[in-house]
Short mmCIF file of N, CA and C in Angstrom, two decimals:
data_model
loop_
_atom_site.label_atom_id
_atom_site.label_comp_id
_atom_site.label_asym_id
_atom_site.label_seq_id
_atom_site.Cartn_x
_atom_site.Cartn_y
_atom_site.Cartn_z
N UNK A 1 5.17 36.28 5.75
CA UNK A 1 5.02 34.82 5.71
C UNK A 1 6.19 34.20 4.96
N UNK A 2 6.55 34.79 3.83
CA UNK A 2 7.63 34.25 3.02
C UNK A 2 8.95 34.24 3.80
N UNK A 3 9.21 35.31 4.52
CA UNK A 3 10.43 35.40 5.30
C UNK A 3 10.46 34.38 6.43
N UNK A 4 9.29 34.07 6.99
CA UNK A 4 9.26 33.11 8.09
C UNK A 4 9.58 31.70 7.60
N UNK A 5 9.17 31.36 6.36
CA UNK A 5 9.51 30.05 5.82
C UNK A 5 11.01 29.96 5.55
N UNK A 6 11.59 31.03 5.02
CA UNK A 6 13.04 31.03 4.80
C UNK A 6 13.79 30.85 6.11
N UNK A 7 13.30 31.52 7.17
CA UNK A 7 13.92 31.37 8.49
C UNK A 7 13.77 29.93 8.98
N UNK A 8 12.62 29.34 8.75
CA UNK A 8 12.40 27.95 9.15
C UNK A 8 13.36 27.01 8.41
N UNK A 9 13.50 27.20 7.10
CA UNK A 9 14.43 26.36 6.33
C UNK A 9 15.86 26.49 6.85
N UNK A 10 16.29 27.71 7.14
CA UNK A 10 17.65 27.92 7.66
C UNK A 10 17.81 27.29 9.04
N UNK A 11 16.79 27.43 9.89
CA UNK A 11 16.85 26.88 11.24
C UNK A 11 16.96 25.36 11.21
N UNK A 12 16.16 24.73 10.38
CA UNK A 12 16.16 23.27 10.28
C UNK A 12 17.40 22.77 9.55
N UNK A 13 17.92 23.58 8.66
CA UNK A 13 19.13 23.21 7.95
C UNK A 13 18.87 22.49 6.64
N UNK A 14 17.73 22.79 6.02
CA UNK A 14 17.43 22.18 4.72
C UNK A 14 17.11 23.30 3.73
N UNK A 15 17.18 22.98 2.46
CA UNK A 15 16.89 23.98 1.43
C UNK A 15 15.45 23.84 0.95
N UNK A 16 14.99 24.88 0.27
CA UNK A 16 13.65 24.83 -0.32
C UNK A 16 13.57 23.72 -1.36
N UNK A 17 14.66 23.54 -2.09
CA UNK A 17 14.70 22.52 -3.13
C UNK A 17 14.53 21.12 -2.52
N UNK A 18 15.16 20.89 -1.36
CA UNK A 18 15.03 19.59 -0.69
C UNK A 18 13.59 19.34 -0.27
N UNK A 19 12.92 20.37 0.21
CA UNK A 19 11.52 20.23 0.62
C UNK A 19 10.65 19.90 -0.59
N UNK A 20 10.85 20.60 -1.69
CA UNK A 20 10.04 20.35 -2.88
C UNK A 20 10.37 18.99 -3.50
N UNK A 21 11.62 18.58 -3.45
CA UNK A 21 11.98 17.24 -3.93
C UNK A 21 11.27 16.17 -3.12
N UNK A 22 11.22 16.36 -1.80
CA UNK A 22 10.54 15.41 -0.92
C UNK A 22 9.05 15.35 -1.25
N UNK A 23 8.44 16.52 -1.46
CA UNK A 23 7.01 16.57 -1.80
C UNK A 23 6.74 15.88 -3.14
N UNK A 24 7.63 16.09 -4.11
CA UNK A 24 7.46 15.44 -5.42
C UNK A 24 7.57 13.93 -5.31
N UNK A 25 8.53 13.45 -4.51
CA UNK A 25 8.67 11.99 -4.31
C UNK A 25 7.42 11.43 -3.64
N UNK A 26 6.90 12.15 -2.64
CA UNK A 26 5.71 11.70 -1.93
C UNK A 26 4.50 11.63 -2.88
N UNK A 27 4.34 12.66 -3.71
CA UNK A 27 3.21 12.68 -4.64
C UNK A 27 3.32 11.56 -5.69
N UNK A 28 4.54 11.29 -6.15
CA UNK A 28 4.74 10.21 -7.11
C UNK A 28 4.40 8.86 -6.46
N UNK A 29 4.81 8.68 -5.22
CA UNK A 29 4.52 7.44 -4.49
C UNK A 29 3.01 7.26 -4.34
N UNK A 30 2.30 8.33 -3.97
CA UNK A 30 0.84 8.25 -3.81
C UNK A 30 0.15 7.94 -5.14
N UNK A 31 0.67 8.49 -6.22
CA UNK A 31 0.09 8.22 -7.54
C UNK A 31 0.25 6.75 -7.92
N UNK A 32 1.43 6.19 -7.66
CA UNK A 32 1.67 4.76 -7.95
C UNK A 32 0.74 3.90 -7.11
N UNK A 33 0.60 4.24 -5.82
CA UNK A 33 -0.28 3.47 -4.95
C UNK A 33 -1.72 3.55 -5.43
N UNK A 34 -2.15 4.71 -5.88
CA UNK A 34 -3.52 4.87 -6.37
C UNK A 34 -3.76 4.01 -7.62
N UNK A 35 -2.81 3.99 -8.54
CA UNK A 35 -2.94 3.17 -9.75
C UNK A 35 -2.98 1.69 -9.40
N UNK A 36 -2.12 1.27 -8.47
CA UNK A 36 -2.09 -0.14 -8.06
C UNK A 36 -3.41 -0.52 -7.40
N UNK A 37 -3.94 0.35 -6.54
CA UNK A 37 -5.20 0.04 -5.88
C UNK A 37 -6.35 -0.09 -6.88
N UNK A 38 -6.34 0.73 -7.92
CA UNK A 38 -7.37 0.59 -8.96
C UNK A 38 -7.31 -0.78 -9.61
N UNK A 39 -6.08 -1.24 -9.90
CA UNK A 39 -5.93 -2.59 -10.49
C UNK A 39 -6.38 -3.67 -9.51
N UNK A 40 -6.05 -3.50 -8.24
CA UNK A 40 -6.42 -4.50 -7.23
C UNK A 40 -7.94 -4.58 -7.12
N UNK A 41 -8.62 -3.44 -7.13
CA UNK A 41 -10.09 -3.46 -7.04
C UNK A 41 -10.70 -4.14 -8.26
N UNK A 42 -10.13 -3.93 -9.44
CA UNK A 42 -10.62 -4.61 -10.64
C UNK A 42 -10.45 -6.12 -10.52
N UNK A 43 -9.26 -6.54 -10.09
CA UNK A 43 -9.01 -7.98 -9.95
C UNK A 43 -9.90 -8.57 -8.88
N UNK A 44 -10.08 -7.85 -7.77
CA UNK A 44 -10.90 -8.36 -6.67
C UNK A 44 -12.34 -8.54 -7.12
N UNK A 45 -12.84 -7.66 -7.99
CA UNK A 45 -14.23 -7.80 -8.44
C UNK A 45 -14.39 -9.03 -9.34
N UNK A 46 -13.37 -9.34 -10.16
CA UNK A 46 -13.45 -10.50 -11.05
C UNK A 46 -13.05 -11.80 -10.37
N UNK A 47 -12.13 -11.73 -9.42
CA UNK A 47 -11.61 -12.92 -8.72
C UNK A 47 -11.65 -12.66 -7.21
N UNK A 48 -12.80 -12.82 -6.59
CA UNK A 48 -12.93 -12.47 -5.17
C UNK A 48 -12.13 -13.37 -4.23
N UNK A 49 -11.67 -14.52 -4.69
CA UNK A 49 -10.93 -15.42 -3.79
C UNK A 49 -9.43 -15.38 -4.03
N UNK A 50 -8.96 -14.52 -4.92
CA UNK A 50 -7.52 -14.44 -5.19
C UNK A 50 -6.82 -13.74 -4.03
N UNK A 51 -5.72 -14.33 -3.57
CA UNK A 51 -4.96 -13.77 -2.47
C UNK A 51 -4.15 -12.55 -2.90
N UNK A 52 -3.72 -11.79 -1.91
CA UNK A 52 -2.97 -10.56 -2.17
C UNK A 52 -1.63 -10.87 -2.83
N UNK A 53 -0.97 -11.92 -2.38
CA UNK A 53 0.33 -12.24 -2.96
C UNK A 53 0.19 -12.68 -4.41
N UNK A 54 -0.86 -13.43 -4.71
CA UNK A 54 -1.11 -13.83 -6.10
C UNK A 54 -1.37 -12.60 -6.96
N UNK A 55 -2.12 -11.64 -6.41
CA UNK A 55 -2.37 -10.41 -7.15
C UNK A 55 -1.08 -9.66 -7.41
N UNK A 56 -0.19 -9.65 -6.43
CA UNK A 56 1.09 -8.95 -6.62
C UNK A 56 1.84 -9.52 -7.81
N UNK A 57 1.94 -10.85 -7.88
CA UNK A 57 2.68 -11.48 -8.97
C UNK A 57 1.93 -11.36 -10.30
N UNK A 58 0.60 -11.23 -10.26
CA UNK A 58 -0.17 -11.03 -11.49
C UNK A 58 0.03 -9.60 -12.01
N UNK A 59 -0.04 -8.62 -11.13
CA UNK A 59 0.11 -7.22 -11.52
C UNK A 59 1.58 -6.89 -11.79
N UNK A 60 2.46 -7.38 -10.92
CA UNK A 60 3.90 -7.09 -10.99
C UNK A 60 4.16 -5.59 -11.14
N UNK A 61 3.72 -4.79 -10.14
CA UNK A 61 3.83 -3.33 -10.26
C UNK A 61 5.28 -2.85 -10.19
N UNK A 62 5.59 -1.86 -11.01
CA UNK A 62 6.91 -1.26 -11.00
C UNK A 62 6.93 -0.17 -9.93
N UNK A 63 7.98 -0.12 -9.16
CA UNK A 63 8.13 0.94 -8.16
C UNK A 63 7.52 0.63 -6.82
N UNK A 64 7.05 -0.61 -6.63
CA UNK A 64 6.47 -0.99 -5.34
C UNK A 64 6.85 -2.45 -5.09
N UNK A 65 7.34 -2.71 -3.91
CA UNK A 65 7.77 -4.06 -3.57
C UNK A 65 6.64 -4.92 -3.04
N UNK A 66 6.92 -6.20 -2.88
CA UNK A 66 5.89 -7.14 -2.45
C UNK A 66 5.36 -6.81 -1.06
N UNK A 67 6.24 -6.54 -0.11
CA UNK A 67 5.80 -6.26 1.25
C UNK A 67 5.01 -4.95 1.33
N UNK A 68 5.47 -3.95 0.61
CA UNK A 68 4.74 -2.68 0.61
C UNK A 68 3.38 -2.85 -0.06
N UNK A 69 3.33 -3.67 -1.11
CA UNK A 69 2.06 -3.98 -1.78
C UNK A 69 1.10 -4.65 -0.80
N UNK A 70 1.61 -5.62 -0.05
CA UNK A 70 0.75 -6.32 0.91
C UNK A 70 0.31 -5.39 2.03
N UNK A 71 1.19 -4.51 2.49
CA UNK A 71 0.81 -3.54 3.52
C UNK A 71 -0.26 -2.58 3.00
N UNK A 72 -0.12 -2.17 1.76
CA UNK A 72 -1.10 -1.27 1.15
C UNK A 72 -2.47 -1.96 1.07
N UNK A 73 -2.48 -3.20 0.64
CA UNK A 73 -3.75 -3.95 0.57
C UNK A 73 -4.33 -4.18 1.95
N UNK A 74 -3.48 -4.44 2.92
CA UNK A 74 -3.94 -4.64 4.30
C UNK A 74 -4.55 -3.35 4.84
N UNK A 75 -3.95 -2.21 4.54
CA UNK A 75 -4.48 -0.94 5.03
C UNK A 75 -5.82 -0.60 4.39
N UNK A 76 -6.09 -1.14 3.21
CA UNK A 76 -7.37 -0.93 2.52
C UNK A 76 -8.35 -2.07 2.78
N UNK A 77 -8.00 -2.99 3.68
CA UNK A 77 -8.84 -4.16 4.01
C UNK A 77 -9.17 -4.99 2.77
N UNK A 78 -8.16 -5.24 1.95
CA UNK A 78 -8.36 -6.03 0.73
C UNK A 78 -7.87 -7.46 0.88
N UNK A 79 -7.37 -7.81 2.04
CA UNK A 79 -6.94 -9.19 2.23
C UNK A 79 -8.16 -10.07 2.47
N UNK A 80 -8.01 -11.34 2.16
CA UNK A 80 -9.11 -12.29 2.36
C UNK A 80 -9.27 -12.59 3.84
N UNK A 81 -10.49 -12.82 4.22
CA UNK A 81 -10.77 -13.24 5.60
C UNK A 81 -10.46 -14.72 5.73
N UNK A 82 -9.76 -15.09 6.79
CA UNK A 82 -9.45 -16.50 7.00
C UNK A 82 -10.69 -17.24 7.45
N UNK A 83 -10.88 -18.41 6.87
CA UNK A 83 -12.02 -19.24 7.27
C UNK A 83 -11.68 -19.94 8.56
N UNK A 84 -12.63 -19.97 9.47
CA UNK A 84 -12.43 -20.60 10.76
C UNK A 84 -12.62 -22.10 10.63
N UNK A 85 -11.74 -22.85 11.27
CA UNK A 85 -11.80 -24.30 11.24
C UNK A 85 -12.72 -24.76 12.37
N UNK A 86 -13.83 -25.38 12.03
CA UNK A 86 -14.79 -25.83 13.02
C UNK A 86 -14.66 -27.33 13.34
N UNK A 87 -13.63 -27.98 12.84
CA UNK A 87 -13.46 -29.41 13.09
C UNK A 87 -13.01 -29.66 14.52
N UNK A 88 -13.56 -30.70 15.10
CA UNK A 88 -13.10 -31.13 16.42
C UNK A 88 -11.93 -32.10 16.19
N UNK A 89 -10.86 -31.88 16.93
CA UNK A 89 -9.69 -32.74 16.72
C UNK A 89 -9.46 -33.69 17.89
N UNK A 90 -10.18 -33.49 18.97
CA UNK A 90 -10.02 -34.41 20.11
C UNK A 90 -11.38 -34.96 20.51
N UNK A 91 -11.33 -36.17 21.08
CA UNK A 91 -12.54 -36.79 21.59
C UNK A 91 -12.31 -37.05 23.05
N UNK A 92 -12.98 -36.32 23.91
CA UNK A 92 -12.72 -36.43 25.35
C UNK A 92 -13.31 -37.69 25.98
N UNK A 93 -14.12 -38.45 25.25
CA UNK A 93 -14.73 -39.65 25.85
C UNK A 93 -14.02 -40.90 25.46
#
């Protein structure tokens, strides 16, 4: 098994170190996202009407941008539902 992984690394043209560096970056990213989501859930429980963008500027997370923050919240269904406008704007008579 060990020899087959070495053969795979050589075939693809990457080193074992590059693979482990990529895994470490991925795990760090997931950890940051998990911490941010915990904060978002706390804020959402105390302020159920606060928008995602307002939460971003309140939390101001390091290592995550505004758009990625909004995508993360959208993937967890943490965005507010838009209220439907039931007003009639035309009078046909």
